[in-house]
PDB file of C-alpha atoms in Angstrom:
ATOM      1  CA  MET A   1      86.110 -62.171  77.493  1.00  0.00           C
ATOM      2  CA  SER A   2      83.880 -61.941  74.740  1.00  0.00           C
ATOM      3  CA  ASN A   3      84.166 -59.610  72.131  1.00  0.00           C
ATOM      4  CA  LYS A   4      81.342 -56.731  71.780  1.00  0.00           C
ATOM      5  CA  ARG A   5      78.995 -56.724  68.659  1.00  0.00           C
ATOM      6  CA  ARG A   6      79.747 -53.458  66.933  1.00  0.00           C
ATOM      7  CA  LYS A   7      77.017 -51.417  65.532  1.00  0.00           C
ATOM      8  CA  HIS A   8      77.961 -49.358  62.333  1.00  0.00           C
ATOM      9  CA  SER A   9      75.986 -46.301  61.248  1.00  0.00           C
ATOM     10  CA  ALA A  10      74.097 -46.704  57.818  1.00  0.00           C
ATOM     11  CA  ALA A  11      76.201 -43.764  56.743  1.00  0.00           C
ATOM     12  CA  PHE A  12      79.764 -46.436  57.390  1.00  0.00           C
ATOM     13  CA  LYS A  13      77.845 -49.150  56.023  1.00  0.00           C
ATOM     14  CA  ALA A  14      77.381 -47.462  52.609  1.00  0.00           C
ATOM     15  CA  LYS A  15      81.265 -45.696  52.308  1.00  0.00           C
ATOM     16  CA  VAL A  16      82.323 -49.064  52.676  1.00  0.00           C
ATOM     17  CA  ALA A  17      79.470 -50.632  50.270  1.00  0.00           C
ATOM     18  CA  LEU A  18      80.398 -48.002  47.736  1.00  0.00           C
ATOM     19  CA  ALA A  19      84.686 -48.929  48.047  1.00  0.00           C
ATOM     20  CA  ALA A  20      83.808 -52.403  47.664  1.00  0.00           C
ATOM     21  CA  ILE A  21      81.624 -51.467  44.420  1.00  0.00           C
ATOM     22  CA  LYS A  22      84.715 -48.944  43.144  1.00  0.00           C
ATOM     23  CA  ASN A  23      87.071 -52.566  42.845  1.00  0.00           C
ATOM     24  CA  GLU A  24      90.522 -50.366  43.419  1.00  0.00           C
ATOM     25  CA  GLU A  25      90.918 -52.706  46.196  1.00  0.00           C
ATOM     26  CA  THR A  26      90.362 -56.019  47.359  1.00  0.00           C
ATOM     27  CA  THR A  27      87.862 -56.942  50.157  1.00  0.00           C
ATOM     28  CA  ALA A  28      90.118 -58.462  52.189  1.00  0.00           C
ATOM     29  CA  GLN A  29      92.081 -55.028  51.793  1.00  0.00           C
ATOM     30  CA  LEU A  30      88.745 -53.226  52.495  1.00  0.00           C
ATOM     31  CA  ALA A  31      88.389 -55.187  55.471  1.00  0.00           C
ATOM     32  CA  GLN A  32      91.487 -54.781  57.084  1.00  0.00           C
ATOM     33  CA  ARG A  33      91.662 -51.079  56.197  1.00  0.00           C
ATOM     34  CA  PHE A  34      87.824 -50.265  57.782  1.00  0.00           C
ATOM     35  CA  ASN A  35      88.514 -52.925  60.625  1.00  0.00           C
ATOM     36  CA  VAL A  36      85.428 -55.178  59.484  1.00  0.00           C
ATOM     37  CA  HIS A  37      84.661 -58.759  58.517  1.00  0.00           C
ATOM     38  CA  PRO A  38      85.001 -59.639  54.876  1.00  0.00           C
ATOM     39  CA  THR A  39      82.049 -61.237  54.956  1.00  0.00           C
ATOM     40  CA  MET A  40      80.106 -57.989  56.022  1.00  0.00           C
ATOM     41  CA  ILE A  41      81.212 -55.965  53.186  1.00  0.00           C
ATOM     42  CA  SER A  42      79.957 -58.240  50.625  1.00  0.00           C
ATOM     43  CA  ALA A  43      76.919 -58.726  52.825  1.00  0.00           C
ATOM     44  CA  TRP A  44      76.929 -54.624  53.048  1.00  0.00           C
ATOM     45  CA  LYS A  45      77.546 -54.511  48.826  1.00  0.00           C
ATOM     46  CA  LYS A  46      74.897 -56.770  48.092  1.00  0.00           C
ATOM     47  CA  ALA A  47      71.923 -55.113  50.117  1.00  0.00           C
ATOM     48  CA  LEU A  48      73.327 -51.463  48.472  1.00  0.00           C
ATOM     49  CA  LEU A  49      73.080 -53.300  44.700  1.00  0.00           C
ATOM     50  CA  GLU A  50      69.963 -54.953  45.257  1.00  0.00           C
ATOM     51  CA  GLY A  51      68.332 -51.360  47.389  1.00  0.00           C
ATOM     52  CA  ALA A  52      69.565 -48.798  44.714  1.00  0.00           C
ATOM     53  CA  GLY A  53      66.551 -48.668  42.906  1.00  0.00           C
ATOM     54  CA  ASP A  54      64.178 -47.534  45.560  1.00  0.00           C
ATOM     55  CA  ILE A  55      66.914 -44.782  46.300  1.00  0.00           C
ATOM     56  CA  PHE A  56      65.197 -43.066  43.343  1.00  0.00           C
ATOM     57  CA  ASP A  57      61.335 -44.816  43.790  1.00  0.00           C
ATOM     58  CA  ASN A  58      61.284 -44.164  47.585  1.00  0.00           C
ATOM     59  CA  ASN A  59      59.919 -40.520  47.221  1.00  0.00           C
ATOM     60  CA  GLN A  60      56.716 -42.318  45.739  1.00  0.00           C
ATOM     61  CA  LYS A  61      56.599 -44.733  48.507  1.00  0.00           C
ATOM     62  CA  SER A  62      56.831 -42.911  50.921  1.00  0.00           C
ATOM     63  CA  LYS A  63      53.923 -40.262  50.012  1.00  0.00           C
ATOM     64  CA  LYS A  64      51.619 -43.205  49.225  1.00  0.00           C
ATOM     65  CA  GLN A  65      52.410 -44.517  53.064  1.00  0.00           C
ATOM     66  CA  THR A  66      52.042 -41.511  54.510  1.00  0.00           C
ATOM     67  CA  GLU A  67      48.967 -40.566  52.984  1.00  0.00           C
ATOM     68  CA  ALA A  68      47.436 -44.012  53.993  1.00  0.00           C
ATOM     69  CA  LYS A  69      48.817 -43.664  57.443  1.00  0.00           C
ATOM     70  CA  ILE A  70      46.848 -39.824  57.970  1.00  0.00           C
ATOM     71  CA  ASP A  71      43.549 -41.616  56.614  1.00  0.00           C
ATOM     72  CA  GLU A  72      44.059 -44.580  58.924  1.00  0.00           C
ATOM     73  CA  LEU A  73      44.699 -41.925  61.713  1.00  0.00           C
ATOM     74  CA  HIS A  74      41.530 -40.046  61.038  1.00  0.00           C
ATOM     75  CA  ARG A  75      39.581 -42.576  61.167  1.00  0.00           C
ATOM     76  CA  GLN A  76      40.983 -43.536  64.169  1.00  0.00           C
ATOM     77  CA  ILE A  77      39.969 -39.977  65.398  1.00  0.00           C
ATOM     78  CA  GLY A  78      36.899 -40.367  64.148  1.00  0.00           C
ATOM     79  CA  GLN A  79      35.994 -43.279  66.126  1.00  0.00           C
ATOM     80  CA  LEU A  80      37.650 -42.375  69.050  1.00  0.00           C
ATOM     81  CA  LYS A  81      34.925 -38.743  69.504  1.00  0.00           C
ATOM     82  CA  VAL A  82      32.273 -41.189  68.786  1.00  0.00           C
ATOM     83  CA  GLU A  83      32.729 -43.222  71.310  1.00  0.00           C
ATOM     84  CA  ASN A  84      33.714 -40.179  73.468  1.00  0.00           C
ATOM     85  CA  ASP A  85      30.301 -38.119  73.063  1.00  0.00           C
ATOM     86  CA  PHE A  86      28.628 -41.525  73.766  1.00  0.00           C
ATOM     87  CA  LEU A  87      30.255 -41.835  77.251  1.00  0.00           C
ATOM     88  CA  SER A  88      30.245 -38.380  78.665  1.00  0.00           C
ATOM     89  CA  ARG A  89      26.308 -38.394  77.392  1.00  0.00           C
ATOM     90  CA  LYS A  90      26.018 -41.818  79.421  1.00  0.00           C
ATOM     91  CA  LEU A  91      27.840 -40.603  82.243  1.00  0.00           C
ATOM     92  CA  GLY A  92      25.836 -37.395  82.170  1.00  0.00           C
ATOM     93  CA  PHE A  93      29.200 -34.816  81.059  1.00  0.00           C
TER      94      PHE A  93
END
């Protein structure tokens, strides 16, 4: 039988990556303790180190993205309202 892929939560990945960063145990020991492949631990550790700067910068980016999304949705609402008014006049409602 084939092994089913396990999906690990973000919290679990962070926990394992932080343990790897602490360097209190080897990757092989961590792999055995958490029952994951050593390659996964290395990948999660690398991802954590590369994305650590975004944790502090994420709030500013998300505000800008949210504002841009709201502006786009308001534009779409206006467009749909114009189209709805036009169609209701053409159909005589």
